[in-house]
Short mmCIF file of C-alpha atoms and ligand atoms in Angstrom, two decimals:
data_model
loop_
_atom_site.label_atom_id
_atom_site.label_comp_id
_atom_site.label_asym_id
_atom_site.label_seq_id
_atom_site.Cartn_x
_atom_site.Cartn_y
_atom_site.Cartn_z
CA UNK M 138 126.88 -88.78 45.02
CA UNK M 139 130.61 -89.26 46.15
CA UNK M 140 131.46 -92.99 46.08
CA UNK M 141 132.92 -94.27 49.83
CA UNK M 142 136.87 -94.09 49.31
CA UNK M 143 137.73 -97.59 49.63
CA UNK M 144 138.88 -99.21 53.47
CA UNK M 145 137.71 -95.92 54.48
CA UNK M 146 134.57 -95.99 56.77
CA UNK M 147 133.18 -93.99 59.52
CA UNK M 148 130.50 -94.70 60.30
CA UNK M 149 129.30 -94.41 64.16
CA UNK M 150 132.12 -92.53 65.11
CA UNK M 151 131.43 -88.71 65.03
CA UNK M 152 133.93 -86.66 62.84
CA UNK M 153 137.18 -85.12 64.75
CA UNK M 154 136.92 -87.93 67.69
CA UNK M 155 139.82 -90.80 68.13
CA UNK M 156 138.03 -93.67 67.76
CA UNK M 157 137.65 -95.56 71.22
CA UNK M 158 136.80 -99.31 72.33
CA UNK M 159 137.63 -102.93 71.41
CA UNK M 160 138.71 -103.82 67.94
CA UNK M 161 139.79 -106.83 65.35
CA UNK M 162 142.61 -106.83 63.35
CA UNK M 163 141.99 -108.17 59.97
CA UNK M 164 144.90 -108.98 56.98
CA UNK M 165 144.36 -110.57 53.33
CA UNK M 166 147.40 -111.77 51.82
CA UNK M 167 147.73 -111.48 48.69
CA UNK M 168 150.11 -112.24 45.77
CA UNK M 169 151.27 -108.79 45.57
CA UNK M 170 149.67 -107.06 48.21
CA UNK M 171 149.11 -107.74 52.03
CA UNK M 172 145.96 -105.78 52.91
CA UNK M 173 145.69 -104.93 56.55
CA UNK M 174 142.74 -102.97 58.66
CA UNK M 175 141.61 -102.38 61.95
CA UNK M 176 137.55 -102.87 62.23
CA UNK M 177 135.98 -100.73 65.10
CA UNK M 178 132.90 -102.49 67.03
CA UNK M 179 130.28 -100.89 64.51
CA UNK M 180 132.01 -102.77 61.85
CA UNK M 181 133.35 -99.81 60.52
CA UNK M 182 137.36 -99.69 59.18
CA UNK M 183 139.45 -97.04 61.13
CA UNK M 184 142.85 -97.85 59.77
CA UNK M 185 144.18 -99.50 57.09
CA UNK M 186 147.28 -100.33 55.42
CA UNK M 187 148.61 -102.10 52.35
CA UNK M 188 151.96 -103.36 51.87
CA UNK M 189 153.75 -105.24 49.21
CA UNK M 190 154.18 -109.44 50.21
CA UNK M 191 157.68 -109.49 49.34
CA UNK M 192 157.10 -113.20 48.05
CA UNK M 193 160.98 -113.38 46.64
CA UNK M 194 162.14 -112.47 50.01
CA UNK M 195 160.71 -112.73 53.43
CA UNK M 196 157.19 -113.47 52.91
CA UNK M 197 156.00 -114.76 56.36
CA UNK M 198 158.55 -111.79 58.04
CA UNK M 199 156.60 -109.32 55.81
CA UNK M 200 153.14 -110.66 57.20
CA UNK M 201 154.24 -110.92 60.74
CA UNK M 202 155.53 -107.10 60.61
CA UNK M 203 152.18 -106.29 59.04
CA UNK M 204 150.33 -107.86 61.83
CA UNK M 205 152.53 -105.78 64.44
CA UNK M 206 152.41 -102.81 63.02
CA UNK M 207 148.22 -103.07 62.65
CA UNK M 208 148.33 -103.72 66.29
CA UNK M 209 150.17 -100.88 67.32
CA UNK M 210 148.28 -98.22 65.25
CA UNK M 211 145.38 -99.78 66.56
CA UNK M 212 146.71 -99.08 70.26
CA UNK M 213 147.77 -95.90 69.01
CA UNK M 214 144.47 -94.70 67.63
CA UNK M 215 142.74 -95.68 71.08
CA UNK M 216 141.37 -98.95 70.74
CA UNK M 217 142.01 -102.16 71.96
CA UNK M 218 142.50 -104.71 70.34
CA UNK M 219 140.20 -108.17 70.81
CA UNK M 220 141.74 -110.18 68.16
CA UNK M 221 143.65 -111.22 64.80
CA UNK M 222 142.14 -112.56 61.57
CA UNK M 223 144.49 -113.58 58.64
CA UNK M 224 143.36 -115.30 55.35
CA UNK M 225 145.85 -116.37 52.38
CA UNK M 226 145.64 -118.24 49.39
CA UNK M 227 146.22 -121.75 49.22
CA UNK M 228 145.70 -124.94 51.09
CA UNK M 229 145.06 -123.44 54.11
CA UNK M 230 144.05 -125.98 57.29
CA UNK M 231 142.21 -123.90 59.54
CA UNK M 232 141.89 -126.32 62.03
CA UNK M 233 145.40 -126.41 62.79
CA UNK M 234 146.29 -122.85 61.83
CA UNK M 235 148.91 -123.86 59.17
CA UNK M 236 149.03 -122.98 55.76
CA UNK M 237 149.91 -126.01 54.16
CA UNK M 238 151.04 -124.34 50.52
CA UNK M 239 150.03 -121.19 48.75
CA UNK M 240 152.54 -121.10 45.79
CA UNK M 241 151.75 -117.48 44.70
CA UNK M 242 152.71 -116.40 48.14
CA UNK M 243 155.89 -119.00 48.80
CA UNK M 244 154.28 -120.37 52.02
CA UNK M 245 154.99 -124.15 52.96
CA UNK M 246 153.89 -125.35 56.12
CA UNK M 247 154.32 -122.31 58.06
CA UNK M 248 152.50 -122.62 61.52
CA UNK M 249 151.20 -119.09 61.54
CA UNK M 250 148.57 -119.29 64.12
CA UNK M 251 151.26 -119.75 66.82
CA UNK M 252 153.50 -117.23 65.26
CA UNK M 253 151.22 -114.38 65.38
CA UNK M 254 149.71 -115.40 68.76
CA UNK M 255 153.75 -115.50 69.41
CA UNK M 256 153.84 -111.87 68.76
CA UNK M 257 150.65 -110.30 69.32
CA UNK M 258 149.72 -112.60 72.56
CA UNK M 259 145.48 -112.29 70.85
CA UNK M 260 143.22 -114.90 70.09
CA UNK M 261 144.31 -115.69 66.19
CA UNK M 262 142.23 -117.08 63.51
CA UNK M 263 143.74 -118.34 60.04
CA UNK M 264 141.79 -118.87 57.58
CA UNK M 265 141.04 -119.33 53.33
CA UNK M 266 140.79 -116.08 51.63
CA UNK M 267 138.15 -117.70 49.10
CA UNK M 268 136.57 -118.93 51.98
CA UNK M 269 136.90 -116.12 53.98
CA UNK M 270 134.93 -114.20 51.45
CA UNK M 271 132.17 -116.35 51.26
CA UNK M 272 132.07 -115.33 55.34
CA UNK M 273 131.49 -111.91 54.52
CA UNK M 274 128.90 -112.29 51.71
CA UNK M 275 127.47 -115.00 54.09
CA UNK M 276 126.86 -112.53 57.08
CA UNK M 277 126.38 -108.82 55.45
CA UNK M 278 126.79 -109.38 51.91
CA UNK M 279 125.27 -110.86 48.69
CA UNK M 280 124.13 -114.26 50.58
CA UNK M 281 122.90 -112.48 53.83
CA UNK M 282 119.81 -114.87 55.03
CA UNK M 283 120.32 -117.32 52.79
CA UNK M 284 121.71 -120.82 54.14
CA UNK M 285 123.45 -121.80 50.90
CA UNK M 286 124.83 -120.47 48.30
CA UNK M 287 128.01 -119.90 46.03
CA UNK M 288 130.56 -117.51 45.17
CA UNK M 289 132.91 -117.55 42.47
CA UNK M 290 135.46 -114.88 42.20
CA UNK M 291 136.56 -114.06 39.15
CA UNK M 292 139.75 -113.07 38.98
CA UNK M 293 143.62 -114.64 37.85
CA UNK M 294 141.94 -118.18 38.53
CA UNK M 295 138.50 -119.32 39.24
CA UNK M 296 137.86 -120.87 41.93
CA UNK M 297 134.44 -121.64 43.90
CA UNK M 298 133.47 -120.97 47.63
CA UNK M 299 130.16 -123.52 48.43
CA UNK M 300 128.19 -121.96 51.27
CA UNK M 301 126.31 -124.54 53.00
CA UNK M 302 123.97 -123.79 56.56
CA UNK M 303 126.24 -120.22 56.46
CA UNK M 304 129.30 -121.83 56.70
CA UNK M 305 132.24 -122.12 54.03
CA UNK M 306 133.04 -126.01 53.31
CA UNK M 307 136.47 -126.49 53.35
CA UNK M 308 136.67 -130.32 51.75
CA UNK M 309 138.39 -133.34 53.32
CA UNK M 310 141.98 -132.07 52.49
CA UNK M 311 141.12 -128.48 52.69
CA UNK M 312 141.07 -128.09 48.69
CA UNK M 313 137.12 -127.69 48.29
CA UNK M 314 136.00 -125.38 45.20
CA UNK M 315 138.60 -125.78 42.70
CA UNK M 316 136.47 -125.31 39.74
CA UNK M 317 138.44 -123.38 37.83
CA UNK M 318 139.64 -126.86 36.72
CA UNK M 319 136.66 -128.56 36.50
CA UNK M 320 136.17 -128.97 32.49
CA UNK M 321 133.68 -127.66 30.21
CA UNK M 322 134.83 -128.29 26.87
CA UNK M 323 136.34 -132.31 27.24
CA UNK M 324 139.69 -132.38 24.85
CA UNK M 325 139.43 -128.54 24.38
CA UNK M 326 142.70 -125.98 24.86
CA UNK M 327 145.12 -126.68 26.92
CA UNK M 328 145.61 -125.35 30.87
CA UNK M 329 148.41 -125.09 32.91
CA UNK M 330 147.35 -127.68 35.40
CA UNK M 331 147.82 -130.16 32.76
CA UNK M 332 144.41 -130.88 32.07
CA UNK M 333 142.23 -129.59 28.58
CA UNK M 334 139.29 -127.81 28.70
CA UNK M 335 139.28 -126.34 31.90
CA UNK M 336 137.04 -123.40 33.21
CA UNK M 337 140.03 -121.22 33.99
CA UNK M 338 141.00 -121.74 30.01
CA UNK M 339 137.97 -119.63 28.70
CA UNK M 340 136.36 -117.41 31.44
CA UNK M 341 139.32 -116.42 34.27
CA UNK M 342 140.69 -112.60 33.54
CA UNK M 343 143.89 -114.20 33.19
CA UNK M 344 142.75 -117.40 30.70
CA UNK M 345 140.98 -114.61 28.60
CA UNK M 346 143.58 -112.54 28.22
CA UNK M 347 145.83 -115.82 27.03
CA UNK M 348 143.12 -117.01 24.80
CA UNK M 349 142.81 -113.73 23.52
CA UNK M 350 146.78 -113.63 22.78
CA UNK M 351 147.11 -116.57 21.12
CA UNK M 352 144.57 -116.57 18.60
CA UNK M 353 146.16 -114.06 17.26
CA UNK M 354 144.75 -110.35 19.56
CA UNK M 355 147.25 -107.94 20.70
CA UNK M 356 148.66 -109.52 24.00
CA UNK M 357 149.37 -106.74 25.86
CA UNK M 358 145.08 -106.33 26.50
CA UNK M 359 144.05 -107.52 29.59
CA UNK M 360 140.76 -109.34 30.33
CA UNK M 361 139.30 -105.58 31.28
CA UNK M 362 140.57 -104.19 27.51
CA UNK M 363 139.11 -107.31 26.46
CA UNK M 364 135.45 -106.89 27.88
CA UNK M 365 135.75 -102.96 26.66
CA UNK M 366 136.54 -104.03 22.68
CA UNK M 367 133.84 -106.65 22.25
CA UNK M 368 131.79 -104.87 20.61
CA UNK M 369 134.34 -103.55 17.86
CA UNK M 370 136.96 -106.35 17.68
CA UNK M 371 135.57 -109.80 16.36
CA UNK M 372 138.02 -111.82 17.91
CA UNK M 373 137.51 -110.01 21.41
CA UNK M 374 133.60 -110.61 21.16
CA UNK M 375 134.56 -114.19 19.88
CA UNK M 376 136.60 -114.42 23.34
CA UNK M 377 134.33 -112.76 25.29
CA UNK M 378 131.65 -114.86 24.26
CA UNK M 379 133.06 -118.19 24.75
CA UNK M 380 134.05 -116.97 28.46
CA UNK M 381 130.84 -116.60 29.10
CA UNK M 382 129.45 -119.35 28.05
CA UNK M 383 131.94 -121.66 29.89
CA UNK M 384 130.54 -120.29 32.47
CA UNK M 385 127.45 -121.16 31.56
CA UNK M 386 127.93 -124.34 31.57
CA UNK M 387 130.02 -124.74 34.90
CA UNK M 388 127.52 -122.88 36.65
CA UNK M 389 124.83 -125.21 35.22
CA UNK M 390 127.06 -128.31 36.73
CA UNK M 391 127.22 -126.58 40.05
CA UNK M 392 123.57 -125.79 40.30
CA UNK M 393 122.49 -129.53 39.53
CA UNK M 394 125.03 -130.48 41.87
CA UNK M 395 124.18 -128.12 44.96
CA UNK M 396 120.78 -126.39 44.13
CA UNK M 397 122.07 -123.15 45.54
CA UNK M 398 119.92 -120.55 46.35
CA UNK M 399 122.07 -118.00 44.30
CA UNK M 400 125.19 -117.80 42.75
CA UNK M 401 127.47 -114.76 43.49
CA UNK M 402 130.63 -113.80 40.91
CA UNK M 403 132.96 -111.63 42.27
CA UNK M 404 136.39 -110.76 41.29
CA UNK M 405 137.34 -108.47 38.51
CA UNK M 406 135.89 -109.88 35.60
CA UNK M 407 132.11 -108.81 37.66
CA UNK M 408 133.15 -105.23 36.84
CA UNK M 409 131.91 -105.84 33.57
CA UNK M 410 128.62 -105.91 35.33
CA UNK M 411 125.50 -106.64 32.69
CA UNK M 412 128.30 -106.79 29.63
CA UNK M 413 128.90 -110.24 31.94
CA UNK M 414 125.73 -111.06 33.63
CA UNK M 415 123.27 -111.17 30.83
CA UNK M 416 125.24 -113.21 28.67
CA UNK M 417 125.68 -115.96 31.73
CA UNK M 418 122.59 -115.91 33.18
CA UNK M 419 121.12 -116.56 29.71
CA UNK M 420 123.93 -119.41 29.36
CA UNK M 421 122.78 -120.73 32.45
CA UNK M 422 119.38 -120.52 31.99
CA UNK M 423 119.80 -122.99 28.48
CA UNK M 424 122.27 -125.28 30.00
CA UNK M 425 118.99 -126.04 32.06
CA UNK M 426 116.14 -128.03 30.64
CA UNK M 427 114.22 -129.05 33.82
CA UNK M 428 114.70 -126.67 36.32
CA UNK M 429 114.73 -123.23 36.92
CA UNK M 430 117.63 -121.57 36.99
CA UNK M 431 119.17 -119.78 40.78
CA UNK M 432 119.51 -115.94 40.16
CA UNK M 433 123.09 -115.30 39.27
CA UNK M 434 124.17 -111.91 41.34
CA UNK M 435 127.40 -109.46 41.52
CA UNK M 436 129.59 -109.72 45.00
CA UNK M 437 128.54 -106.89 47.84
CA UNK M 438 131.58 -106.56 48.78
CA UNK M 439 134.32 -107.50 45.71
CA UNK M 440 138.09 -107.11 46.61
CA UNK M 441 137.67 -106.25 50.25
CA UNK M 442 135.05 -109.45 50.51
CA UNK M 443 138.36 -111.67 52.11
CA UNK M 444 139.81 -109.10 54.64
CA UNK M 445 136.06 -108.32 55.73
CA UNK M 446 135.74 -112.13 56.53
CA UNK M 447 138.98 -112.13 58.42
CA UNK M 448 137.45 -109.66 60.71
CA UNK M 449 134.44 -111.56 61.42
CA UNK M 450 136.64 -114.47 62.04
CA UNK M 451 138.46 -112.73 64.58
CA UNK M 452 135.78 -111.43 65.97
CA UNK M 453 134.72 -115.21 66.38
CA UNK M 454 138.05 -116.49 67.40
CA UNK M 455 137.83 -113.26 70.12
CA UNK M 456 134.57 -114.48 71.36
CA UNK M 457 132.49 -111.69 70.14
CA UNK M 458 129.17 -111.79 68.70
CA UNK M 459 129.03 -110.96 64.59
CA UNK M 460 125.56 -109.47 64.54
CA UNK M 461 123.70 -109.89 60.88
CA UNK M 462 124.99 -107.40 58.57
CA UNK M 463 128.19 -106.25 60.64
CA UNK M 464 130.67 -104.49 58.32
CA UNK M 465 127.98 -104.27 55.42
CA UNK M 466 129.19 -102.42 52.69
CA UNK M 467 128.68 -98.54 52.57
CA UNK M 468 126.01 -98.11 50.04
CA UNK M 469 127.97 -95.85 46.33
CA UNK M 470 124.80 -93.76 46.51
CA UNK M 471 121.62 -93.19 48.55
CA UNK M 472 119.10 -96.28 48.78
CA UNK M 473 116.57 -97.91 50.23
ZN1 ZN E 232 143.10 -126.77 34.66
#
C-alpha cells in the first residue's frame, strides 16, 4: 500500500477537476514552521503550504502574509472561502482573540482576530494549538464519541489537552494542561522552569535527549536516536526507561484526577509506537492499585492534529456544521 502523502487529500473530488465550493482556511503556527491549508467541504485538504515563522523578524507580518496568500490560492483554485482558523502556542485567550504570550513564537498581546478579519474581511477564529488538537481527535480522531478524554503530545515539552463533554478546557487564565511541569520525582533533576522533578525532565523528546547528554551519552542523539539504541546502549535503555515510567506515574495522577475515558499521546515521541506504549501502559497500570486503568492510545491524527482543529474551528466560527468524523484521517493502508 502507498501511504497518503501528507496535507495531501482528495478525496470526493474526481481526479483532473478544480476543486469547486465553499472552503476554510486553516494555519498552525509553529516555532519554526507556519503550516497553512485550505479544507474543501468533504473535509478533504486541496492546498497547502508551509512557511518558515520568521520569529527573529516579523513574526505576526509572516502569519498575516500566510493567511493572504491561503486565501488567494484558495480563490484561485475555485473555491470560496467561508472562513479563517489560526492556532499558536502559548497563552492564547480565545475569547478575545488575542494571544496573550507564546515565547517560542515572539507574540505579546497581539490582537490577531481583528488583524486577520482586517485583511481577509471572514469570520476568524483563534485558538490553542494544544487545544486545537484535542478538537480534531475530539470530532474525527482518537476520542471520536467519547465525551472526555486526554491528549498529551509528546513532543519539545509536554503538555496536556483535558477533553471534557467534547470540548477543550481552557482554565481560568487560559493556561490549563501544563503538565509537563507537574512533578513526578519530588527533589529530583532540575528543569528549566525552575522547579525539580518535573515531567518534561524525564519523558519530553527534548528532556530525554538532555538527560541523555548529561549523564554522560553522546549529545548530539536526539530523543528518536535515543528510542532506536535502547536496546544496545545501557544508558539509552536506562533513559528510556525512566521516561516512561514518569509517565507512568503522571498519567496515573491524571486518571485519579479526571477518570478519562482514554488517554491519547501524540507528538513525536508516539512514533516509537509499542517501544513506548507497552512500557507506559504497564507503568500506568501499577501506579494503580484500585482501579482499572483507561486504555492508553496513539494520536489519529499526530502533527497535522492542530491545523485540522483550526479548520473545524473555522468552520464553527463560519457557521457551518462539523459533521462527526469530518477531515478523518486517510487510512496508511486498507481497513475496516
Ligand atoms: Zn518544570
Amino acid at each position: 500500500m502507498t501511504p497518503p502523502v501528507s496535507g495531501t487529500r482528495s478525496a470526493g473530488s474526481s481526479a483532473g477537476e478544480p476543486p469547486t465550493g465553499r472552503c476554510v482556511l486553516a494555519v498552525d503556527v509553529g516555532a519554526t514552521t507556519m503550516k497553512g491549508a485550505v479544507f474543501g467541504e468533504d473535509g478533504g485538504v486541496r492546498h497547502s503550504v508551509v512557511v518558515p515563522s520568521r520569529a527573529d523578524g516579523d513574526p505576526v507580518g509572516a502569519l498575516r502574509e500566510l493567511c493572504r496568500r491561503l486565501h488567494a490560492e484558495a480563490v484561485a483554485g475555485g473555491a470560496a472561502p467561508a472562513g479563517i482558523g489560526v492556532v499558536t502556542p502559548g497563552i492564547v485567550d480565545e475569547a478575545a482573540g488575542l494571544v496573550r504570550y507564546a515565547s517560542n513564537i515572539r507574540f505579546r498581546d497581539v490582537p490577531l482576530r481583528a488583524l486577520v478579519h482586517d485583511d481577509l474581511g471572514l469570520p476568524v477564529v483563534i485558538g490553542h494549538d494544544a487545544r486545537a488538537a484535542g478538537v480534531a481527535e475530539a470530532v474525527a480522531g482518537a476520542g471520536r464519541g467519547l465525551a472526555n478524554f486526554l491528549l498529551l503530545p509528546l513532543g519539545t515539552g509536554i503538555a496536556a489537552t483535558v477533553v471534557l463533554d467534547g470540548q477543550p478546557v481552557p482554565g481560568t487564565a487560559w493556561s490549563a494542561g501544563e503538565v509537563g511541569h507537574m512533578p513526578v520525582y519530588p527533589g529530583g533533576e532540575p528543569c528549566t522552569c525552575g522547579q525539580r522533578g518535573c515531567l518534561e525532565v524525564y519523558a519530553s523528546a527534548g528532556g530525554l535527549a538532555r538527560r541523555y547528554a548529561r549523564l554522560g551519552g553522546d549529545p548530539g542523539l536526539d530523543s528518536r536516536a535515543i528510542a532506536a539504541a535502547a536496546a544496545t546502549d545501557p544508558l539509552a535503555g536506562e533513559v528510556w526507561d525512566t521516561a516512561t515510567q514518569a509517565l507512568g506515574i503522571a498519567l496515573a495522577t491524571l486518571t485519579l484526577t479526571l477518570d478519562p475515558a482514554r488517554i491519547v499521546l501524540g507528538g513525536g515521541l508516539a512514533e516509537a509506537g509499542a517501544q513506548l506504549f507497552d512500557p507506559v501502559r504497564d507503568a500506568l497500570r501499577a501506579a494503580l492499585a484500585w482501579r482499572t486503568a483507561p486504555e492508553v492510545v496513539p494520536s489519529a491524527f499526530g502533527a497535522q492534529a492542530a491545523r485540522v482543529g483550526a479548520a473545524i474551528l473555522a468552520r464553527r466560527a463560519a457557521g457551518l456544521a462539523v459533521p462527526d468524523g469530518w477531515a478523518a484521517p486517510v487510512p496508511a493502508s486498507v481497513g475496516s
